[in-house]
């Protein structure tokens, strides 16, 4: 029985340039950036492998807003495409492009970026809710249910997605980097 295969790629590296965003004919947006992944080979020499990363729609827009040349990121993806061609000088060339399923920023902004941003971050206060019925005996499920309700009300601008939190436009200003 032949089944579908599965591949997952995890890259950690530094951006080789600022991200570039473009719109497709279908109306989607894609942000591309180059990623340098450094490794040490068996001779002790540092070897750099370059990847092109494509981040689509909202994920790409966040990358375009917060990533710049030199930033360290972790990229997870399940679609890796290899391409080979001959350039105009007759040299064999190859590239690897990973479609990002997840991008994690591993370092903060550079010092010059921090100096430009003078945004004061609002502090969120967490209230503790004590629920006790009239008979004085607290019911755990009821207390937990009420606490979950309060938590949902305290974060109205977040959309829940499978395994991650999607940011809306107004949340972008609250990202601490």
Tab-separated table of C-alpha atoms in Angstrom:
chain	number	residue	atom	x	y	z
A	1	UNK	CA	0.000	0.000	0.000
A	2	UNK	CA	1.497	3.287	-1.088
A	3	UNK	CA	0.716	6.214	1.173
A	4	UNK	CA	1.414	9.895	1.026
A	5	UNK	CA	4.815	10.992	2.198
A	6	UNK	CA	5.463	13.798	4.627
A	7	UNK	CA	8.371	16.147	5.032
A	8	UNK	CA	9.007	18.946	7.496
A	9	UNK	CA	11.876	21.387	7.390
A	10	UNK	CA	13.104	23.593	10.222
A	11	UNK	CA	15.651	26.296	9.387
A	12	UNK	CA	17.383	28.699	11.767
A	13	UNK	CA	19.338	31.492	10.155
A	14	UNK	CA	19.728	35.190	9.437
A	15	UNK	CA	17.975	37.271	6.795
A	16	UNK	CA	20.255	38.166	3.902
A	17	UNK	CA	18.214	41.242	3.000
A	18	UNK	CA	14.996	43.056	3.796
A	19	UNK	CA	11.801	41.127	2.942
A	20	UNK	CA	9.992	41.954	-0.316
A	21	UNK	CA	6.202	41.774	-0.554
A	22	UNK	CA	4.130	41.520	-3.718
A	23	UNK	CA	0.515	40.840	-4.614
A	24	UNK	CA	-0.507	37.964	-6.857
A	25	UNK	CA	-3.135	38.149	-9.604
A	26	UNK	CA	-5.550	36.279	-7.346
A	27	UNK	CA	-5.284	38.984	-4.663
A	28	UNK	CA	-3.078	37.093	-2.207
A	29	UNK	CA	0.138	38.611	-0.899
A	30	UNK	CA	3.469	36.853	-0.594
A	31	UNK	CA	6.564	38.069	1.235
A	32	UNK	CA	9.911	36.629	0.148
A	33	UNK	CA	13.241	36.832	1.927
A	34	UNK	CA	16.601	35.103	1.713
A	35	UNK	CA	17.808	33.114	4.707
A	36	UNK	CA	21.451	32.205	5.391
A	37	UNK	CA	21.880	29.002	7.397
A	38	UNK	CA	25.443	28.565	8.696
A	39	UNK	CA	26.902	25.173	9.584
A	40	UNK	CA	30.367	23.881	10.344
A	41	UNK	CA	31.535	20.992	8.143
A	42	UNK	CA	33.774	18.087	9.183
A	43	UNK	CA	36.908	20.158	8.379
A	44	UNK	CA	35.839	22.885	10.814
A	45	UNK	CA	35.011	25.323	7.996
A	46	UNK	CA	31.836	27.373	8.115
A	47	UNK	CA	29.506	26.653	5.202
A	48	UNK	CA	26.499	28.842	4.367
A	49	UNK	CA	23.434	27.476	2.594
A	50	UNK	CA	21.009	30.058	1.203
A	51	UNK	CA	17.259	29.500	1.079
A	52	UNK	CA	14.448	31.608	-0.341
A	53	UNK	CA	11.489	31.720	2.034
A	54	UNK	CA	7.938	32.508	0.923
A	55	UNK	CA	5.458	33.599	3.609
A	56	UNK	CA	1.893	34.053	2.422
A	57	UNK	CA	-0.874	36.507	3.353
A	58	UNK	CA	-1.040	37.549	7.046
A	59	UNK	CA	2.102	35.647	8.039
A	60	UNK	CA	3.991	37.406	5.246
A	61	UNK	CA	2.616	40.813	6.202
A	62	UNK	CA	3.873	40.377	9.785
A	63	UNK	CA	7.288	39.315	8.441
A	64	UNK	CA	7.400	42.372	6.174
A	65	UNK	CA	6.596	44.674	9.121
A	66	UNK	CA	9.074	43.315	11.658
A	67	UNK	CA	11.926	41.580	9.833
A	68	UNK	CA	14.999	43.310	8.437
A	69	UNK	CA	18.361	42.255	7.093
A	70	UNK	CA	20.410	40.346	9.686
A	71	UNK	CA	17.507	39.317	11.951
A	72	UNK	CA	17.621	35.728	13.239
A	73	UNK	CA	14.521	33.612	12.608
A	74	UNK	CA	13.327	30.037	12.821
A	75	UNK	CA	11.245	28.975	9.817
A	76	UNK	CA	9.147	25.812	9.696
A	77	UNK	CA	7.746	24.570	6.416
A	78	UNK	CA	6.448	21.463	4.715
A	79	UNK	CA	7.034	22.422	1.072
A	80	UNK	CA	10.647	22.644	-0.096
A	81	UNK	CA	11.197	23.235	-3.810
A	82	UNK	CA	14.579	22.846	-5.520
A	83	UNK	CA	15.266	24.599	-8.843
A	84	UNK	CA	18.270	24.368	-11.170
A	85	UNK	CA	19.161	26.496	-14.205
A	86	UNK	CA	22.037	27.797	-16.309
A	87	UNK	CA	22.672	31.537	-15.905
A	88	UNK	CA	23.577	33.909	-18.753
A	89	UNK	CA	27.303	33.267	-18.179
A	90	UNK	CA	26.814	29.498	-18.607
A	91	UNK	CA	27.189	28.670	-14.897
A	92	UNK	CA	24.991	26.021	-13.307
A	93	UNK	CA	22.843	27.583	-10.577
A	94	UNK	CA	20.452	26.125	-8.014
A	95	UNK	CA	18.070	27.454	-5.394
A	96	UNK	CA	15.974	26.080	-2.549
A	97	UNK	CA	12.640	27.703	-1.681
A	98	UNK	CA	10.693	26.880	1.470
A	99	UNK	CA	7.064	27.879	1.928
A	100	UNK	CA	6.760	29.002	5.548
A	101	UNK	CA	4.115	27.425	7.744
A	102	UNK	CA	5.514	29.211	10.805
A	103	UNK	CA	8.071	31.985	11.348
A	104	UNK	CA	9.472	32.660	14.821
A	105	UNK	CA	11.536	35.794	15.469
A	106	UNK	CA	14.536	34.765	17.566
A	107	UNK	CA	16.081	38.151	18.320
A	108	UNK	CA	14.802	41.635	19.001
A	109	UNK	CA	15.152	44.666	16.763
A	110	UNK	CA	18.541	46.245	16.236
A	111	UNK	CA	19.520	49.161	18.516
A	112	UNK	CA	18.891	51.731	15.776
A	113	UNK	CA	15.381	50.312	15.306
A	114	UNK	CA	14.730	50.560	19.048
A	115	UNK	CA	15.805	54.207	19.045
A	116	UNK	CA	13.280	55.020	16.289
A	117	UNK	CA	10.397	53.413	18.158
A	118	UNK	CA	9.193	55.457	21.104
A	119	UNK	CA	5.955	53.596	21.675
A	120	UNK	CA	4.849	53.064	25.249
A	121	UNK	CA	3.446	49.574	25.673
A	122	UNK	CA	0.243	49.426	27.724
A	123	UNK	CA	0.335	47.152	30.736
A	124	UNK	CA	-2.434	44.569	30.904
A	125	UNK	CA	-3.825	43.904	34.345
A	126	UNK	CA	-5.031	40.437	35.243
A	127	UNK	CA	-7.897	40.264	37.682
A	128	UNK	CA	-8.380	37.333	39.960
A	129	UNK	CA	-11.973	36.228	40.141
A	130	UNK	CA	-13.211	34.375	43.209
A	131	UNK	CA	-16.518	32.617	42.698
A	132	UNK	CA	-18.387	31.101	45.625
A	133	UNK	CA	-22.019	30.021	45.585
A	134	UNK	CA	-24.438	31.170	48.270
A	135	UNK	CA	-23.999	27.961	50.281
A	136	UNK	CA	-20.272	28.735	50.693
A	137	UNK	CA	-19.001	25.678	48.820
A	138	UNK	CA	-17.100	26.483	45.671
A	139	UNK	CA	-17.648	24.247	42.704
A	140	UNK	CA	-14.435	23.808	40.688
A	141	UNK	CA	-16.080	23.431	37.246
A	142	UNK	CA	-18.184	26.541	37.797
A	143	UNK	CA	-15.189	28.563	38.974
A	144	UNK	CA	-13.077	27.373	36.046
A	145	UNK	CA	-15.887	28.144	33.593
A	146	UNK	CA	-16.272	31.678	34.983
A	147	UNK	CA	-12.497	32.220	34.838
A	148	UNK	CA	-12.460	31.137	31.175
A	149	UNK	CA	-15.276	33.609	30.433
A	150	UNK	CA	-13.315	36.446	32.017
A	151	UNK	CA	-10.188	35.460	30.084
A	152	UNK	CA	-12.103	35.500	26.791
A	153	UNK	CA	-13.581	38.919	27.575
A	154	UNK	CA	-10.141	40.318	28.460
A	155	UNK	CA	-8.760	39.416	25.011
A	156	UNK	CA	-11.478	40.339	22.481
A	157	UNK	CA	-9.093	41.098	19.579
A	158	UNK	CA	-7.561	37.633	19.299
A	159	UNK	CA	-8.789	35.042	16.857
A	160	UNK	CA	-8.328	31.450	17.905
A	161	UNK	CA	-6.755	29.134	15.343
A	162	UNK	CA	-5.468	25.579	15.573
A	163	UNK	CA	-2.315	25.605	17.685
A	164	UNK	CA	-1.463	29.279	17.251
A	165	UNK	CA	-2.756	32.804	17.777
A	166	UNK	CA	-3.580	34.889	14.735
A	167	UNK	CA	-2.904	38.598	15.124
A	168	UNK	CA	-5.287	41.216	13.872
A	169	UNK	CA	-4.110	44.591	12.546
A	170	UNK	CA	-4.677	46.387	15.865
A	171	UNK	CA	-2.575	43.772	17.743
A	172	UNK	CA	0.559	44.508	15.680
A	173	UNK	CA	1.329	47.599	17.743
A	174	UNK	CA	1.448	45.482	20.898
A	175	UNK	CA	4.203	43.158	19.677
A	176	UNK	CA	7.167	43.932	21.956
A	177	UNK	CA	9.907	43.927	19.289
